mmCIF file of C-alpha atoms in Angstrom:
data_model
loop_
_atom_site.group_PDB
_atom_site.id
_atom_site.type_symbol
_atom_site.label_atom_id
_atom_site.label_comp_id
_atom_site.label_asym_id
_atom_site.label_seq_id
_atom_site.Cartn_x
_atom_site.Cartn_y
_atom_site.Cartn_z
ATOM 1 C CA UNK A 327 43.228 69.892 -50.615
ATOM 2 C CA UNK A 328 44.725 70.342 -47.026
ATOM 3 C CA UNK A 329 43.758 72.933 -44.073
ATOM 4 C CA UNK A 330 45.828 73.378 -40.842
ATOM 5 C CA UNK A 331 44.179 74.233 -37.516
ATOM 6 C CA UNK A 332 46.488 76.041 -34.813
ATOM 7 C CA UNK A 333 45.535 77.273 -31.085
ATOM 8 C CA UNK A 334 47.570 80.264 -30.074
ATOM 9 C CA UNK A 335 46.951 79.497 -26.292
ATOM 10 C CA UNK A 336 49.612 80.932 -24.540
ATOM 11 C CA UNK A 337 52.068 80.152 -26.767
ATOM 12 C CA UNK A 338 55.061 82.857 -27.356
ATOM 13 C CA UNK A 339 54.172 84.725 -30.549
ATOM 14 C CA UNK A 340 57.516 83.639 -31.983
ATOM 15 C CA UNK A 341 56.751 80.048 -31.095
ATOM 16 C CA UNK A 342 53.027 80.568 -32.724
ATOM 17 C CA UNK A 343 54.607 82.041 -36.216
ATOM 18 C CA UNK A 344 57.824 78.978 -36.363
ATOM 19 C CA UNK A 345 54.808 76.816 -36.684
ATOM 20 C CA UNK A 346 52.719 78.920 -39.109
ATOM 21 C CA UNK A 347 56.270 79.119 -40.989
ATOM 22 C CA UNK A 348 56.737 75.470 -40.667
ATOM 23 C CA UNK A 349 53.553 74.526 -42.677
ATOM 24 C CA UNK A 350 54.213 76.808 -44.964
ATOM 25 C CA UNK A 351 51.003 78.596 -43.528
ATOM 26 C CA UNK A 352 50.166 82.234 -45.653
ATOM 27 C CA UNK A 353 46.854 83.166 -44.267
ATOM 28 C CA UNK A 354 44.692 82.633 -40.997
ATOM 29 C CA UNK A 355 41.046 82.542 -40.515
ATOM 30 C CA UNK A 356 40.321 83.372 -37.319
ATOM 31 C CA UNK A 357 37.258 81.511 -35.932
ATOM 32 C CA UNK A 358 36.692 82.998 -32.781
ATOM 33 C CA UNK A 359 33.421 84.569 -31.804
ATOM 34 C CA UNK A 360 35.186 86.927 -29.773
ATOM 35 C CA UNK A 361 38.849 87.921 -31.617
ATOM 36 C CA UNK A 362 40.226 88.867 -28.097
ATOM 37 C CA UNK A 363 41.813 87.239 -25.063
ATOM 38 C CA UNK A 364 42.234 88.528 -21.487
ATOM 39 C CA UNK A 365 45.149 85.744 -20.838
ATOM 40 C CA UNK A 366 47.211 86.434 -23.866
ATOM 41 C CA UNK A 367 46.501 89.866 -25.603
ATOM 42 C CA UNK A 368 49.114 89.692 -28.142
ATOM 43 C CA UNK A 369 46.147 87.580 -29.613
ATOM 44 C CA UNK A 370 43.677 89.999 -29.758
ATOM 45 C CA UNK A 371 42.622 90.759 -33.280
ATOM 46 C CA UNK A 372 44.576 94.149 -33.894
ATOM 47 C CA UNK A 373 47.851 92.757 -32.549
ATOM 48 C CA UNK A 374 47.822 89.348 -34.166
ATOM 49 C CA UNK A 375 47.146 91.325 -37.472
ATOM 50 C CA UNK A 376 50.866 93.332 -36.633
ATOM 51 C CA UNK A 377 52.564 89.886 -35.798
ATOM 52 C CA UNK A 378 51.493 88.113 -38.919
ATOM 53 C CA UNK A 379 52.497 91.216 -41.023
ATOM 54 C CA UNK A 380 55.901 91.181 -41.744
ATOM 55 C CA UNK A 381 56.173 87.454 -41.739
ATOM 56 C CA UNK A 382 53.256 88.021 -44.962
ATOM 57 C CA UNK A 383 50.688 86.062 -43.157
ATOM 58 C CA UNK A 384 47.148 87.319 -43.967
ATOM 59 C CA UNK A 385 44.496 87.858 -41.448
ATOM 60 C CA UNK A 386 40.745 87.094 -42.060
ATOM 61 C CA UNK A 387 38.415 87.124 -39.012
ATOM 62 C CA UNK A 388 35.224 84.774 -39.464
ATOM 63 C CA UNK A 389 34.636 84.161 -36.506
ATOM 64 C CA UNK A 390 31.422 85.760 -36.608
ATOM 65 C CA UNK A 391 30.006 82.620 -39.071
ATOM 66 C CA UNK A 392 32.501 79.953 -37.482
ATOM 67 C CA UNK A 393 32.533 80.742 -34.311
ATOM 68 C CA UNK A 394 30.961 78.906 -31.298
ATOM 69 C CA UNK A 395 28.987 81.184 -29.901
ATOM 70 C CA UNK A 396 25.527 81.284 -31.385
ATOM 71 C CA UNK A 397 22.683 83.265 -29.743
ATOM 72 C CA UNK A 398 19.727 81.772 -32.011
ATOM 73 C CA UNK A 399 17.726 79.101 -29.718
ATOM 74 C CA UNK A 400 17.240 77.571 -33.653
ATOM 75 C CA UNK A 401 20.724 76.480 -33.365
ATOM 76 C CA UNK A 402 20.498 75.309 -29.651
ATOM 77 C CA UNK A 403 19.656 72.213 -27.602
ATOM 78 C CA UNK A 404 17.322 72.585 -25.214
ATOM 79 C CA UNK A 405 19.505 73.712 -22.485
ATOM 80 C CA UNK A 406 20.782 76.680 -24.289
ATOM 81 C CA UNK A 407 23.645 75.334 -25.823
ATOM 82 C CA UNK A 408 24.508 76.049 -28.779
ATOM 83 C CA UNK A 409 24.501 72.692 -31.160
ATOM 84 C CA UNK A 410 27.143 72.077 -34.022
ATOM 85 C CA UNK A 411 25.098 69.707 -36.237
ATOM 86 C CA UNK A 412 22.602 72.543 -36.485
ATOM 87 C CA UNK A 413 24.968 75.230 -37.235
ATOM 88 C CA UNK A 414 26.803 73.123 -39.781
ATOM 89 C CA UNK A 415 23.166 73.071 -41.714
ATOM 90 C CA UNK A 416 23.032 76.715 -41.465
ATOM 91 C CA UNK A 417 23.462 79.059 -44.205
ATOM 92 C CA UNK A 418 25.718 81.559 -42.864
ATOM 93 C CA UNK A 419 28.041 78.711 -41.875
ATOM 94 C CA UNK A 420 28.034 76.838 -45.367
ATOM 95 C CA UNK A 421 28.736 80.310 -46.578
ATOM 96 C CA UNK A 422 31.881 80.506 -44.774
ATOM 97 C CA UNK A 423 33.288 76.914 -45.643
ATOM 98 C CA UNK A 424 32.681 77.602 -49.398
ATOM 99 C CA UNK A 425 34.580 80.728 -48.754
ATOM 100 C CA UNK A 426 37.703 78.471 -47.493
ATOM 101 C CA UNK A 427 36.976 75.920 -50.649
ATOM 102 C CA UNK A 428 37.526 78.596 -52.652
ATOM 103 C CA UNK A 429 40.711 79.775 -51.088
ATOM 104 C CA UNK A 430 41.788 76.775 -50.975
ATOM 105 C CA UNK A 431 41.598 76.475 -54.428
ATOM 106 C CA UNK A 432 43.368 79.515 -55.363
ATOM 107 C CA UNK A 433 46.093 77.934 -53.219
ATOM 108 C CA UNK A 434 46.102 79.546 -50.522
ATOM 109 C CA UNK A 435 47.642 77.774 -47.359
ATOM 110 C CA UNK A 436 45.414 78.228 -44.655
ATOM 111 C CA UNK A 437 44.974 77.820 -40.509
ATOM 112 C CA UNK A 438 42.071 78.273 -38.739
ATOM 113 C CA UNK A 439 42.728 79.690 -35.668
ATOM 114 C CA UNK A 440 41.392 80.171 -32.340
ATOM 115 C CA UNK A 441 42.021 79.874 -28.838
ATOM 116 C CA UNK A 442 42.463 75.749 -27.585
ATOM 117 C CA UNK A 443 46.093 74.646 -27.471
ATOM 118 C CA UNK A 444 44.871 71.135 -27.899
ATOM 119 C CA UNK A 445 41.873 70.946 -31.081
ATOM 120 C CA UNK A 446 40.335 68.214 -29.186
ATOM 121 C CA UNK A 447 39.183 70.689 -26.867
ATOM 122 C CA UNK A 448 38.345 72.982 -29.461
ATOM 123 C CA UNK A 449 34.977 73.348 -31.854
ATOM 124 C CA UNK A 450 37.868 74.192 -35.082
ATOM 125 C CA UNK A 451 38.061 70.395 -34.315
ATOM 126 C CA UNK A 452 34.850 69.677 -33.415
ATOM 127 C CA UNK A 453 32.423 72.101 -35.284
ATOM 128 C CA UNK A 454 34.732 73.026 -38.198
ATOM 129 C CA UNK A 455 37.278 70.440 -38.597
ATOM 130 C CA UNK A 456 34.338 67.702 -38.789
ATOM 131 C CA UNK A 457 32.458 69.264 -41.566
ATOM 132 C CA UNK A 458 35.068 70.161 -42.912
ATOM 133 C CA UNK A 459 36.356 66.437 -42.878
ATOM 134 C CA UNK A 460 33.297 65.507 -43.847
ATOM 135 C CA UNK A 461 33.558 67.058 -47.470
ATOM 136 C CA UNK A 462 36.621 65.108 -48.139
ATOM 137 C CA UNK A 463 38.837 68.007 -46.869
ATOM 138 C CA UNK A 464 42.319 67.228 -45.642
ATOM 139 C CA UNK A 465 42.337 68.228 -42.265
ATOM 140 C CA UNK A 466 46.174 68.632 -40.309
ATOM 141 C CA UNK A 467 45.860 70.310 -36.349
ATOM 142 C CA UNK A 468 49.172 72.212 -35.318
ATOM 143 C CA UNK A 469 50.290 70.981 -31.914
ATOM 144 C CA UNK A 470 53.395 72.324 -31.794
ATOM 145 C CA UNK A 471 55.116 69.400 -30.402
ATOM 146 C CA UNK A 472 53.408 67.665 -33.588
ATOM 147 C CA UNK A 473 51.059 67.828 -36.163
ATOM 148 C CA UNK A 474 48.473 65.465 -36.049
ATOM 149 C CA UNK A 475 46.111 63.802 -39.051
ATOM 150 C CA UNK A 476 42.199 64.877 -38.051
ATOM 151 C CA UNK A 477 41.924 61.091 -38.235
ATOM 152 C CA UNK A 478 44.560 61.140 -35.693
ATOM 153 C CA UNK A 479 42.623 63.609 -32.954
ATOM 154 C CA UNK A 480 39.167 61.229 -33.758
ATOM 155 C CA UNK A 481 41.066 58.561 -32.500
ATOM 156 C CA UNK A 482 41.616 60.485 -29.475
ATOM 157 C CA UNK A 483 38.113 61.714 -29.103
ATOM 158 C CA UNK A 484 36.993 58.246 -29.111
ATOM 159 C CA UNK A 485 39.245 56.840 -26.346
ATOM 160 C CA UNK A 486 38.473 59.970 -24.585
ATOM 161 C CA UNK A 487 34.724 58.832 -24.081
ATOM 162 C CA UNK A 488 34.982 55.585 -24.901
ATOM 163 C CA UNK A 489 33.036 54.700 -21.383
ATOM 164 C CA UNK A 490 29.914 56.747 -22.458
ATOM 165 C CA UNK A 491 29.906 55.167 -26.307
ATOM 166 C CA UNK A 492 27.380 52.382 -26.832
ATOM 167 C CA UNK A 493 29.480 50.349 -29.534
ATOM 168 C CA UNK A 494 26.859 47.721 -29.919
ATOM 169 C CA UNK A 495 23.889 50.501 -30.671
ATOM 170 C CA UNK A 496 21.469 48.955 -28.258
ATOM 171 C CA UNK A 497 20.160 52.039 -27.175
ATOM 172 C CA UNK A 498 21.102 54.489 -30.454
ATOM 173 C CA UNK A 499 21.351 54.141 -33.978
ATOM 174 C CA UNK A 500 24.239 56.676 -33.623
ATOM 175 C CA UNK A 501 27.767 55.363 -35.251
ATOM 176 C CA UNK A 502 30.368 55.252 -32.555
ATOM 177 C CA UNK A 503 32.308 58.770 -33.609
ATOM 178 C CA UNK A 504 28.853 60.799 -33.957
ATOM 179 C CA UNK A 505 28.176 59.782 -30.192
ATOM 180 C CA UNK A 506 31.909 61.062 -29.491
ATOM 181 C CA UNK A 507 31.449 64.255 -31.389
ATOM 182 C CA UNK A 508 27.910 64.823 -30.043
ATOM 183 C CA UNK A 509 29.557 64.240 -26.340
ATOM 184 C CA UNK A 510 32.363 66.732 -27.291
ATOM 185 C CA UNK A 511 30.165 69.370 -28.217
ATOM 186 C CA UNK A 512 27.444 69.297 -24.887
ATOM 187 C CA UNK A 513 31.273 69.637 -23.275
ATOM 188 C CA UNK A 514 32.299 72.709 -25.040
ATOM 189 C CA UNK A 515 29.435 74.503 -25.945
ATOM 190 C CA UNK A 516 28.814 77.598 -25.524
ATOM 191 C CA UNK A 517 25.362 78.522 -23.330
ATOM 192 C CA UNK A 518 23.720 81.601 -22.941
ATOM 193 C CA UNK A 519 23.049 80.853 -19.866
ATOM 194 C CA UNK A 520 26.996 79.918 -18.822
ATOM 195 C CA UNK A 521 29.000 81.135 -21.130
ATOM 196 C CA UNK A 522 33.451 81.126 -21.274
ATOM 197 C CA UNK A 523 35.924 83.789 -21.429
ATOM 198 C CA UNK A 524 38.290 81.379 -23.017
ATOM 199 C CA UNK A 525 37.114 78.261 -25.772
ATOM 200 C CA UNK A 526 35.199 80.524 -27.814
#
């Protein structure tokens, strides 16, 4: 069982559906909070629906269960931002992954998309993708110069904070990649208090 992840970014539309086409991609879920984007509004929800049309691409927005924005302090660190392990244990969230099992399992071939070029710098990757992962899910992230294994991206995230990992566990009983995940996500979190116009 395999999912793709894609970030439209500002990526030409045509460029956006050759790699839909080229994973033999027939539906996207968006997971943005917001389905809009002031840099590249041939993204925004109502015109992405009219590109994916008449290459038979579905559209489903979920962005309201997968997205990053959150505004319940239940699902927050103490700072206000909003904290992935706790929405992963939420109900409205597992909700929304079953609802990808299951298509999935009808065989549908599906992308999550949202609004990172690069998932590392993305919560598809590090919200989504890692509970997704976590279930035994294939996960593949469209690059468009590649398409890399989630695996792959871990790897990345890793060497990416490799300076602020404690390895040893001296001071945490936290494995290596949850420190790197848990890093990612005080990075990209949305706040309240701060929020983005973009990475949402």
């Amino acid at each position: 069982m395999t999912i793709y992840t894609i970030g439209h970014s500002t990526i030409e539309k045509d460029i956006f559906i050759a790699s839909l086409q080229k994973a033999d991609i027939n539906t996207v879920v968006d997971v943005r909070s917001m389905p809009y984007s002031k840099f590249s509004p041939q993204y925004n929800k109502d015109a992405i629906i009219e590109i994916l049309k008449p290459h038979r691409i579905n559209y489903i927005f979920m962005g309201d269960n997968l997205g990053a924005r959150n505004s319940n302090k239940d699902l927050q660190f103490e700072d206000g931002k909003v904290c992935f392990k706790k929405v992963q244990q939420s109900d409205k969230f597992k909700e929304s992954v079953n609802r990808l099992i299951d298509g999935l399992n009808k065989g549908y071939r599906i992308a999550l998309m949202c609004t990172e070029k690069d998932a590392i710098d993305c919560h598809r990757f590090a919200l989504v993708s890692e509970y997704l992962n976590s279930l035994g899910i294939d996960v593949k992230h469209i690059q468009y110069e590649k398409t890399e294994n989630h695996s792959d991206v871990e790897q990345r995230l890793i060497e990416k904070y490799y300076k602020k990992i404690d390895f040893i566990g001296l001071s945490t009983d936290k494995k290596p990649m949850e420190q790197a995940y848990e890093l990612l996500n005080i990075d990209i979190a949305y706040s309240d208090a701060n929020s983005a116009e973009e990475n949402i």
